[in-house]
Short mmCIF file of C-alpha atoms (C1' of nucleotides) in Angstrom, two decimals:
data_model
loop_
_atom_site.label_atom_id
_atom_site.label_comp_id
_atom_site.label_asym_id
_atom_site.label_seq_id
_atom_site.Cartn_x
_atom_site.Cartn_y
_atom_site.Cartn_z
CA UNK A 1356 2.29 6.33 7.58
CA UNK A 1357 2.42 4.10 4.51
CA UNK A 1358 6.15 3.48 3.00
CA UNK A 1359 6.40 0.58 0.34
CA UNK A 1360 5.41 -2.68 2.48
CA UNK A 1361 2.39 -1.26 4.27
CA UNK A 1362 1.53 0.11 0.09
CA UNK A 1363 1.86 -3.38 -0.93
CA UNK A 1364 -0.34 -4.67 1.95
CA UNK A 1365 -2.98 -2.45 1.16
CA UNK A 1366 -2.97 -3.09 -2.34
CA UNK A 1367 -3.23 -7.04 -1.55
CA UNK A 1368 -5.79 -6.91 0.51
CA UNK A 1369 -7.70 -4.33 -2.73
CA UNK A 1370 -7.12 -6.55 -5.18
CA UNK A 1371 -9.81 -9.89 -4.78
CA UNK A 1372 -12.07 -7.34 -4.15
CA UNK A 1373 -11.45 -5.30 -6.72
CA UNK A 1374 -10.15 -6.82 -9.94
CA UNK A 1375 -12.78 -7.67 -12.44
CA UNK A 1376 -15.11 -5.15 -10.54
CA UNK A 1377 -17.31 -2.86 -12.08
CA UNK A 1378 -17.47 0.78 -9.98
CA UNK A 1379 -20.96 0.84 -10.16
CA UNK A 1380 -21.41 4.16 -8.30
CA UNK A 1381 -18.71 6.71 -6.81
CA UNK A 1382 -19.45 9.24 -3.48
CA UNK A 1383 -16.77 12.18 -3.69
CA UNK A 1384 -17.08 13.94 -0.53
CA UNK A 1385 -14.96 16.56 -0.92
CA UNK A 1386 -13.27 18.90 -4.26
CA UNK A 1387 -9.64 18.07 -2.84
CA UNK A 1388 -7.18 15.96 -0.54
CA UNK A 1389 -3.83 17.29 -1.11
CA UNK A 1390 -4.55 18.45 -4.78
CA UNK A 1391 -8.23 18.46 -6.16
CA UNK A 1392 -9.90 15.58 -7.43
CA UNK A 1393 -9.45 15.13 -11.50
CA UNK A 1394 -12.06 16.71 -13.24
CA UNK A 1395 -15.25 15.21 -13.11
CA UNK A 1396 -13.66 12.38 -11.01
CA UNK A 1397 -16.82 10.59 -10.54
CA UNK A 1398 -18.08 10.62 -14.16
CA UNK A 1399 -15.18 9.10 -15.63
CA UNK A 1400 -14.57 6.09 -13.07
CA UNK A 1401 -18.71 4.86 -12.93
CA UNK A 1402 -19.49 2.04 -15.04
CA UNK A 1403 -15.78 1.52 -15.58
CA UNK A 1404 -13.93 -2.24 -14.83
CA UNK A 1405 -11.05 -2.13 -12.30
CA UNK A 1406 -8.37 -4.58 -14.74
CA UNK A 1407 -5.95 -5.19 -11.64
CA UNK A 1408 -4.60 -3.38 -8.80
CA UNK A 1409 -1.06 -2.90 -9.10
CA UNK A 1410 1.67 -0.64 -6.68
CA UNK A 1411 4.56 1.34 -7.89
CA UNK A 1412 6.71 2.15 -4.87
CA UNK A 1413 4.04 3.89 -2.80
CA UNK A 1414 1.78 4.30 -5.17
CA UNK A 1415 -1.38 2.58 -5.80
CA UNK A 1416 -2.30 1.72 -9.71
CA UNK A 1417 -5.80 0.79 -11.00
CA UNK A 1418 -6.03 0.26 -14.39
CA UNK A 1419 -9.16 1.03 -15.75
CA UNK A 1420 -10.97 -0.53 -18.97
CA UNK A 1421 -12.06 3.27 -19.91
CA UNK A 1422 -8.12 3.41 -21.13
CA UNK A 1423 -7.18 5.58 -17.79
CA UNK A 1424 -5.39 4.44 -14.28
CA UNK A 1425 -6.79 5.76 -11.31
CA UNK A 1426 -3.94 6.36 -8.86
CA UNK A 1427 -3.65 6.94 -4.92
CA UNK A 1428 -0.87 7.80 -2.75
CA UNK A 1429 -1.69 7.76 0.89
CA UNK A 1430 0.29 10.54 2.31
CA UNK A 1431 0.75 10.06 5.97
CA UNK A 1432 -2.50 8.92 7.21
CA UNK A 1433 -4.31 7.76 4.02
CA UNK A 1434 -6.43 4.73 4.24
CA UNK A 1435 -8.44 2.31 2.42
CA UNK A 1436 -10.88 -0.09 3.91
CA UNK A 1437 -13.13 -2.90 2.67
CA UNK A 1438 -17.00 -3.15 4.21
CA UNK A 1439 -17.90 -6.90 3.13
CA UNK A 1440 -21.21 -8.57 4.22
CA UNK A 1441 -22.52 -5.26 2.64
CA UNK A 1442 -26.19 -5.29 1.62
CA UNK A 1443 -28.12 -3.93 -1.93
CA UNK A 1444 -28.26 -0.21 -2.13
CA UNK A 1445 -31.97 1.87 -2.24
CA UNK A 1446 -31.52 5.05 -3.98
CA UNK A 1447 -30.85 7.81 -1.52
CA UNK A 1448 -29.58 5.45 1.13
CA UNK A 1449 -26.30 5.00 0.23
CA UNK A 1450 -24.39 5.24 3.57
CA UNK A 1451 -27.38 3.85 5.80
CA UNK A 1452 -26.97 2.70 8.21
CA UNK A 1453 -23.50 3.60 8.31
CA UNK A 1454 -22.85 7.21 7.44
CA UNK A 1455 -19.07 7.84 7.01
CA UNK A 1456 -16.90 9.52 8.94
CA UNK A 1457 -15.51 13.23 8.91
CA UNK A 1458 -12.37 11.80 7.24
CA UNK A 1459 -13.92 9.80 4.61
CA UNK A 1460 -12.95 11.57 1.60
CA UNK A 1461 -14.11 8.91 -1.42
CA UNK A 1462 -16.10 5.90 -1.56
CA UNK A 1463 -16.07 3.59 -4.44
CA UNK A 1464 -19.02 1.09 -4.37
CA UNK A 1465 -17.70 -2.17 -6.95
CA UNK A 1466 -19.92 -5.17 -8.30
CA UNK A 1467 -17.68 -8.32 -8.61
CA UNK A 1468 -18.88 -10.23 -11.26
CA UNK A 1469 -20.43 -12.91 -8.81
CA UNK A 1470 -22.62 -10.11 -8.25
CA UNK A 1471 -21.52 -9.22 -4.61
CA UNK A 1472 -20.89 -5.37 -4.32
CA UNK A 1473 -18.66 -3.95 -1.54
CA UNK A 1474 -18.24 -0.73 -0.42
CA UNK A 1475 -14.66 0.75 -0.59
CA UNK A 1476 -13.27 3.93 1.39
CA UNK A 1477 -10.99 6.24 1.29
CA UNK A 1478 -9.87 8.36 4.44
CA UNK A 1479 -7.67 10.42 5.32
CA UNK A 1480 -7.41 13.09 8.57
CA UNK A 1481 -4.46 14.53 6.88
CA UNK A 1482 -5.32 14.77 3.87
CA UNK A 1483 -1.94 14.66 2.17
CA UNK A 1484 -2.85 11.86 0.27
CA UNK A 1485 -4.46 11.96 -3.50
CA UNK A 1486 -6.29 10.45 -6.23
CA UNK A 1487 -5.33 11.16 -9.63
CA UNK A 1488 -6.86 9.71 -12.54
CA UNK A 1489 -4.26 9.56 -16.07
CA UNK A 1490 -4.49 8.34 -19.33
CA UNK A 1491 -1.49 6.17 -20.49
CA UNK A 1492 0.33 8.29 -22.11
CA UNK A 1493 -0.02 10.94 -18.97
CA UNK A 1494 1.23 8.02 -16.51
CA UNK A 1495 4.70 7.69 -19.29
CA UNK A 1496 4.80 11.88 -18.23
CA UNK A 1497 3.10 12.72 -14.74
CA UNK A 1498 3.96 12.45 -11.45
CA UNK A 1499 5.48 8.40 -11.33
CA UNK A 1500 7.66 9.21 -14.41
CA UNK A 1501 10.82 10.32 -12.20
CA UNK A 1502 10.67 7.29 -9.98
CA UNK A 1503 13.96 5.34 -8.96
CA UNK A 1504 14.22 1.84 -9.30
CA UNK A 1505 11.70 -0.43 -7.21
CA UNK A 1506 13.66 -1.53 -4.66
CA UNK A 1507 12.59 -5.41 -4.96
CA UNK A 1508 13.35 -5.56 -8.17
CA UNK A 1509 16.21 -7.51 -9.22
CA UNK A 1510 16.92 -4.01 -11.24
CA UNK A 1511 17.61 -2.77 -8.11
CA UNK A 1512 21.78 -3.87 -8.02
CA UNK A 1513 24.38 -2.32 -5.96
CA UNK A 1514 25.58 -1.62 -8.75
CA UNK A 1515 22.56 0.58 -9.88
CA UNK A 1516 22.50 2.35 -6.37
CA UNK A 1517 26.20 3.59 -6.33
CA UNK A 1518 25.75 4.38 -9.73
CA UNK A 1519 22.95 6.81 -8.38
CA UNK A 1520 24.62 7.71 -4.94
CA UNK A 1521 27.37 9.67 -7.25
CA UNK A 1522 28.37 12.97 -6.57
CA UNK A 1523 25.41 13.07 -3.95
CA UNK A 1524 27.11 15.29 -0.95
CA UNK A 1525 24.06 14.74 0.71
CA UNK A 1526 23.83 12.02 3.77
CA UNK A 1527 22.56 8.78 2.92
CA UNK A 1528 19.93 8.90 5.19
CA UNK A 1529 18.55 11.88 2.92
CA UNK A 1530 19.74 10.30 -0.19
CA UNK A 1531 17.56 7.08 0.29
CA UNK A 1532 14.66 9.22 1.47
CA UNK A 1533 14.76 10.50 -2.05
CA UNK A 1534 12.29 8.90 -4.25
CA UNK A 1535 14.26 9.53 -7.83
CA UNK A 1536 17.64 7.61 -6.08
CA UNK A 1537 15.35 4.36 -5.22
CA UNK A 1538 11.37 4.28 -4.95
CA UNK A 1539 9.73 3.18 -2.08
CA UNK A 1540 11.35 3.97 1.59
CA UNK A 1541 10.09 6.25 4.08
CA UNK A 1542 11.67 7.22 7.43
CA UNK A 1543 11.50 3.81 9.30
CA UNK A 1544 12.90 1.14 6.14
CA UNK A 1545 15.55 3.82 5.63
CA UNK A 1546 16.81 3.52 9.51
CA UNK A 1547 15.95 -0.30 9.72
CA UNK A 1548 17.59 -0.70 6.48
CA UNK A 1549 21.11 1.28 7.18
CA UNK A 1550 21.43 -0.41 10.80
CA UNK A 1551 21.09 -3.61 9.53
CA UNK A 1552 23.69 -2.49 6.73
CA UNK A 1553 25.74 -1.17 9.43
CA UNK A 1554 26.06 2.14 7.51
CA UNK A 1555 25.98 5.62 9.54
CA UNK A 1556 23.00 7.61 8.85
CA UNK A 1557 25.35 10.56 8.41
CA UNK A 1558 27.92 9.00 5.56
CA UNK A 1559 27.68 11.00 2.77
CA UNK A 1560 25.83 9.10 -0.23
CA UNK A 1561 29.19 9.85 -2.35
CA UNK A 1562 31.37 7.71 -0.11
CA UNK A 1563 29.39 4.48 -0.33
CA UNK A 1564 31.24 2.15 -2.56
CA UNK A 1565 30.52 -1.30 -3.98
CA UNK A 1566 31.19 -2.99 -0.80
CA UNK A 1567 28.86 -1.13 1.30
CA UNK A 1568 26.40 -0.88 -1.60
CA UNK A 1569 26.09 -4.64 -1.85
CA UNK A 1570 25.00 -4.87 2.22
CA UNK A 1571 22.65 -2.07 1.78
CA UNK A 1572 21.16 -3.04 -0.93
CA UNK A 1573 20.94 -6.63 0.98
CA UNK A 1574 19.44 -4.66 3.66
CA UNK A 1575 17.02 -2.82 2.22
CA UNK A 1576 15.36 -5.93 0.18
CA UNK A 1577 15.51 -7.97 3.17
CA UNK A 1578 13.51 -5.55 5.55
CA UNK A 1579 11.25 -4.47 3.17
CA UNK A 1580 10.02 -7.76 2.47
CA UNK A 1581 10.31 -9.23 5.69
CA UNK A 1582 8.13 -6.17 6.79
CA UNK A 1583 5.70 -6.94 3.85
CA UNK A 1584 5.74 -10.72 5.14
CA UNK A 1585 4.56 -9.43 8.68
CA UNK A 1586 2.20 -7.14 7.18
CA UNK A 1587 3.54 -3.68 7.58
CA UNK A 1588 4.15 -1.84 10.48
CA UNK A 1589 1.23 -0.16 12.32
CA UNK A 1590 2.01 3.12 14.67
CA UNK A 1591 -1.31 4.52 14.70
CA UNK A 1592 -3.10 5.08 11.84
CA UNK A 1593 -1.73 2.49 9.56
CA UNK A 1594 -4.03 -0.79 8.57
CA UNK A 1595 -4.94 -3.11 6.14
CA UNK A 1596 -7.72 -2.43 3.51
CA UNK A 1597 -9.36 -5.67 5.86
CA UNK A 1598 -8.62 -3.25 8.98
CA UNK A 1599 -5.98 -5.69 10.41
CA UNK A 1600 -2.87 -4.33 12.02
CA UNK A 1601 0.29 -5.05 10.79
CA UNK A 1602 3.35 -6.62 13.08
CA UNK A 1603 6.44 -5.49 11.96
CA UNK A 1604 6.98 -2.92 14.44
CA UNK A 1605 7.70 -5.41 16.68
CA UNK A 1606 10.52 -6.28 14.93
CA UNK A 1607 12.26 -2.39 14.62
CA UNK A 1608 15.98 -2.66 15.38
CA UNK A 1609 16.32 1.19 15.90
CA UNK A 1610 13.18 3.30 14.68
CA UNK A 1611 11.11 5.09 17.64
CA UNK A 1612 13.69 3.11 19.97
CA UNK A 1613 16.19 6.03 21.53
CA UNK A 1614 17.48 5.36 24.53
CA UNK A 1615 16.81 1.70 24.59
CA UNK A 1616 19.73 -1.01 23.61
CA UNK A 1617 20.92 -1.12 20.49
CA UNK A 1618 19.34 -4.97 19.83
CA UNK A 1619 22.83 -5.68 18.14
CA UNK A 1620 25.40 -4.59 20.13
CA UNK A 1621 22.91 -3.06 23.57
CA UNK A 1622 24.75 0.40 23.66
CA UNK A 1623 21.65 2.87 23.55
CA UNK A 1624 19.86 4.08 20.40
CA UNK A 1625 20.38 7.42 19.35
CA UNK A 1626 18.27 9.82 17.93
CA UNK A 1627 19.10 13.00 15.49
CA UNK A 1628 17.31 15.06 12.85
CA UNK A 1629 18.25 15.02 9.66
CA UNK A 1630 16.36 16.96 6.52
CA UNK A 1631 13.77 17.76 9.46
CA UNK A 1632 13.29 14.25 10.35
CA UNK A 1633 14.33 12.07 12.99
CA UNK A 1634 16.57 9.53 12.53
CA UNK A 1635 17.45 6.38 14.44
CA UNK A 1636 20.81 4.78 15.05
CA UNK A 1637 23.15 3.00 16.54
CA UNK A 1638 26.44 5.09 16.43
CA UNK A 1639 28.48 1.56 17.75
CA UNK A 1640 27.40 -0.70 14.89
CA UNK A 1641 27.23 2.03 12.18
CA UNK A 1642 30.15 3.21 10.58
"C1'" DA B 288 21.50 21.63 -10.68
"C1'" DG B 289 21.50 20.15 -6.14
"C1'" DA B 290 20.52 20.48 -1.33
"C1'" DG B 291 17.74 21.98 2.40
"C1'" DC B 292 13.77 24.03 4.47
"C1'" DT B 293 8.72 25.04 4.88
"C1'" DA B 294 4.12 24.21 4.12
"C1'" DC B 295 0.22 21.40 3.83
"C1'" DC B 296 -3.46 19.16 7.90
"C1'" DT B 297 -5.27 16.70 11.92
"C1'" DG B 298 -4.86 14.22 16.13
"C1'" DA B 299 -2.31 12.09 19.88
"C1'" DA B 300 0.64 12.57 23.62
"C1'" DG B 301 3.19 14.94 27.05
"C1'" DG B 302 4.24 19.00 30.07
"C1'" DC B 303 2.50 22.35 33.15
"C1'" DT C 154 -9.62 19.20 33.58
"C1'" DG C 155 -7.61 22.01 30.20
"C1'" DC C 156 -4.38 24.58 27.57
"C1'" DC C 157 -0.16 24.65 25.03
"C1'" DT C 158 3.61 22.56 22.55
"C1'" DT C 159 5.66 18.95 19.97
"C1'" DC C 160 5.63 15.29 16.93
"C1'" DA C 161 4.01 11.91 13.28
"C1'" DG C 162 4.67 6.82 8.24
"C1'" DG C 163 5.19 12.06 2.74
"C1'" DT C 164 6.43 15.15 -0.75
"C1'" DA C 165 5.75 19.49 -3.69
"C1'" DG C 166 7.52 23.73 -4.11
"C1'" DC C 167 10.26 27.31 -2.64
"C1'" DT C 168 14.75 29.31 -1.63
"C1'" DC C 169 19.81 29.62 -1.71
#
DNA sequence: AGAGCTACCTGAAGGC
DNA sequence: TGCCTTCAGGTAGCTC
């Protein structure tokens, strides 16, 4: 589900509720999502103060006073609502009237300091999201270590991206896909992103030069934050931590569009598979 | 080392 | 209605 914008759109919709809040008690409904919980998961988050909530490409950060940052990826279907207008906890009631649902893996319950508390879930169907919880010098190590350049980030250059294209006999479809080359896109950005660059889906990551390098990378920071602008894009699953939809699949030039006219040029949209996954494109405009 | 495939899991949608 | 197949926003881990 979740690729960088609909990350970002989660995490802004976390963070008033969440920064400065104290995780006053922690409901861990299961030993594992995709990997097991940390070790005594619950233990070492209660009583602790969320500092901020930050993303790193699709990765959610919360920085923790206790000197560790929780962290969540959302896999495919991972989700994270808000229940305001929530009222004061009796011991042994903590769902009621509202027990949670077969997918709700975690739920955090935070104290702002106003003194409102909110409940805060976590679900899942898939499960092939995860919470991790690392110290700092884990997070210089672990799992976000390898990570490409954030792709809004004026670090991101053309420049930078051939630089890291090099060699690749790969597609660029595949090659963008790849979180160490640049951190962030998933299967729709990557289509929107190369149609609107006019790049072929199938051009192998070696052969894009400066020239093309500077529309792509163009491309890519001009979808991904008009798609962050519109809220992400919702197919099913996907929402805001507020449960709002986002719009931006209303927008899609090519993704989940075969068959219909290329919104450029009106010759149909084609669809392949590439590394297992389907690809969108428009073999008129991209070259 | 790099590239490509499979597995992980559930639910929705489409075909028969 | 119901059963079966296919597909889905991601990525770790395995092969070659």
């Amino acid at each position: 589900m979740p690729e960088l914008p609909e990350v970002e759109t989660v995490r802004r919709g976390l963070a008033p509720a969440m920064t400065g809040s104290v995780i006053t008690a922690v409901d861990q409904r299961r030993p594992d999502l995709r990997f097991p919980f940390p070790d005594n998961f619950a233990q070492r988050v209660t009583g602790a103060t969320v500092q901020s909530v930050e993303r790193r490409a699709k990765f959610l950060m919360f920085p923790l006073d206790s000197q560790e940052t929780m962290i969540a990826h959302l896999g495919m279907t991972g989700r994270f609502s808000i229940v305001a207008g929530h009222r004061r906890l009796e011991p042994g009631a903590f769902y009621a009237p509202d027990p949670p649902g077969g997918h709700d893996h975690l739920i955090l319950e935070v104290k702002a300091p106003t003194g409102l508390s909110q409940r805060i879930t976590f679900s899942d169907p898939r499960r092939f999201g995860f919470i991790e919880l690392l110290s700092t010098a884990e997070l210089a190590s672990g799992r976000l270590s390898g990570l490409g350049p954030e792709p809004l980030s004026p670090t991101f250059s053309p420049e930078v991206l051939v630089a890291r294209l090099k060699g690749k006999a790969t597609p660029i479809k595949s090659a963008l896909l790849d979180q160490k080359v640049v951190a962030g896109l998933g299967n729709i950005y990557v289509c929107e992103a190369l149609l609107r660059a006019r790049i072929s889906p199938k051009r192998l990551a070696r052969t894009i030069g400066l020239v093309r390098a500077q529309r792509l990378v163009a491309a890519i920071k001009t979808v991904l934050s008009e798609a962050i602008e519109a809220g992400g894009s919702t197919l099913r699953d996907y929402a805001a931590a507020d449960g709002s939809e986002g719009e931006f699949q209303q927008r899609f030039y090519v993704y989940g569009r075969e068959g219909e006219p290329c919104l450029h040029c009106a010759s149909p949209v084609k669809r392949m598979v590439q590394s297992g996954r389907s690809t969108f494109y428009c073999s008129s405009c991209q070259r």
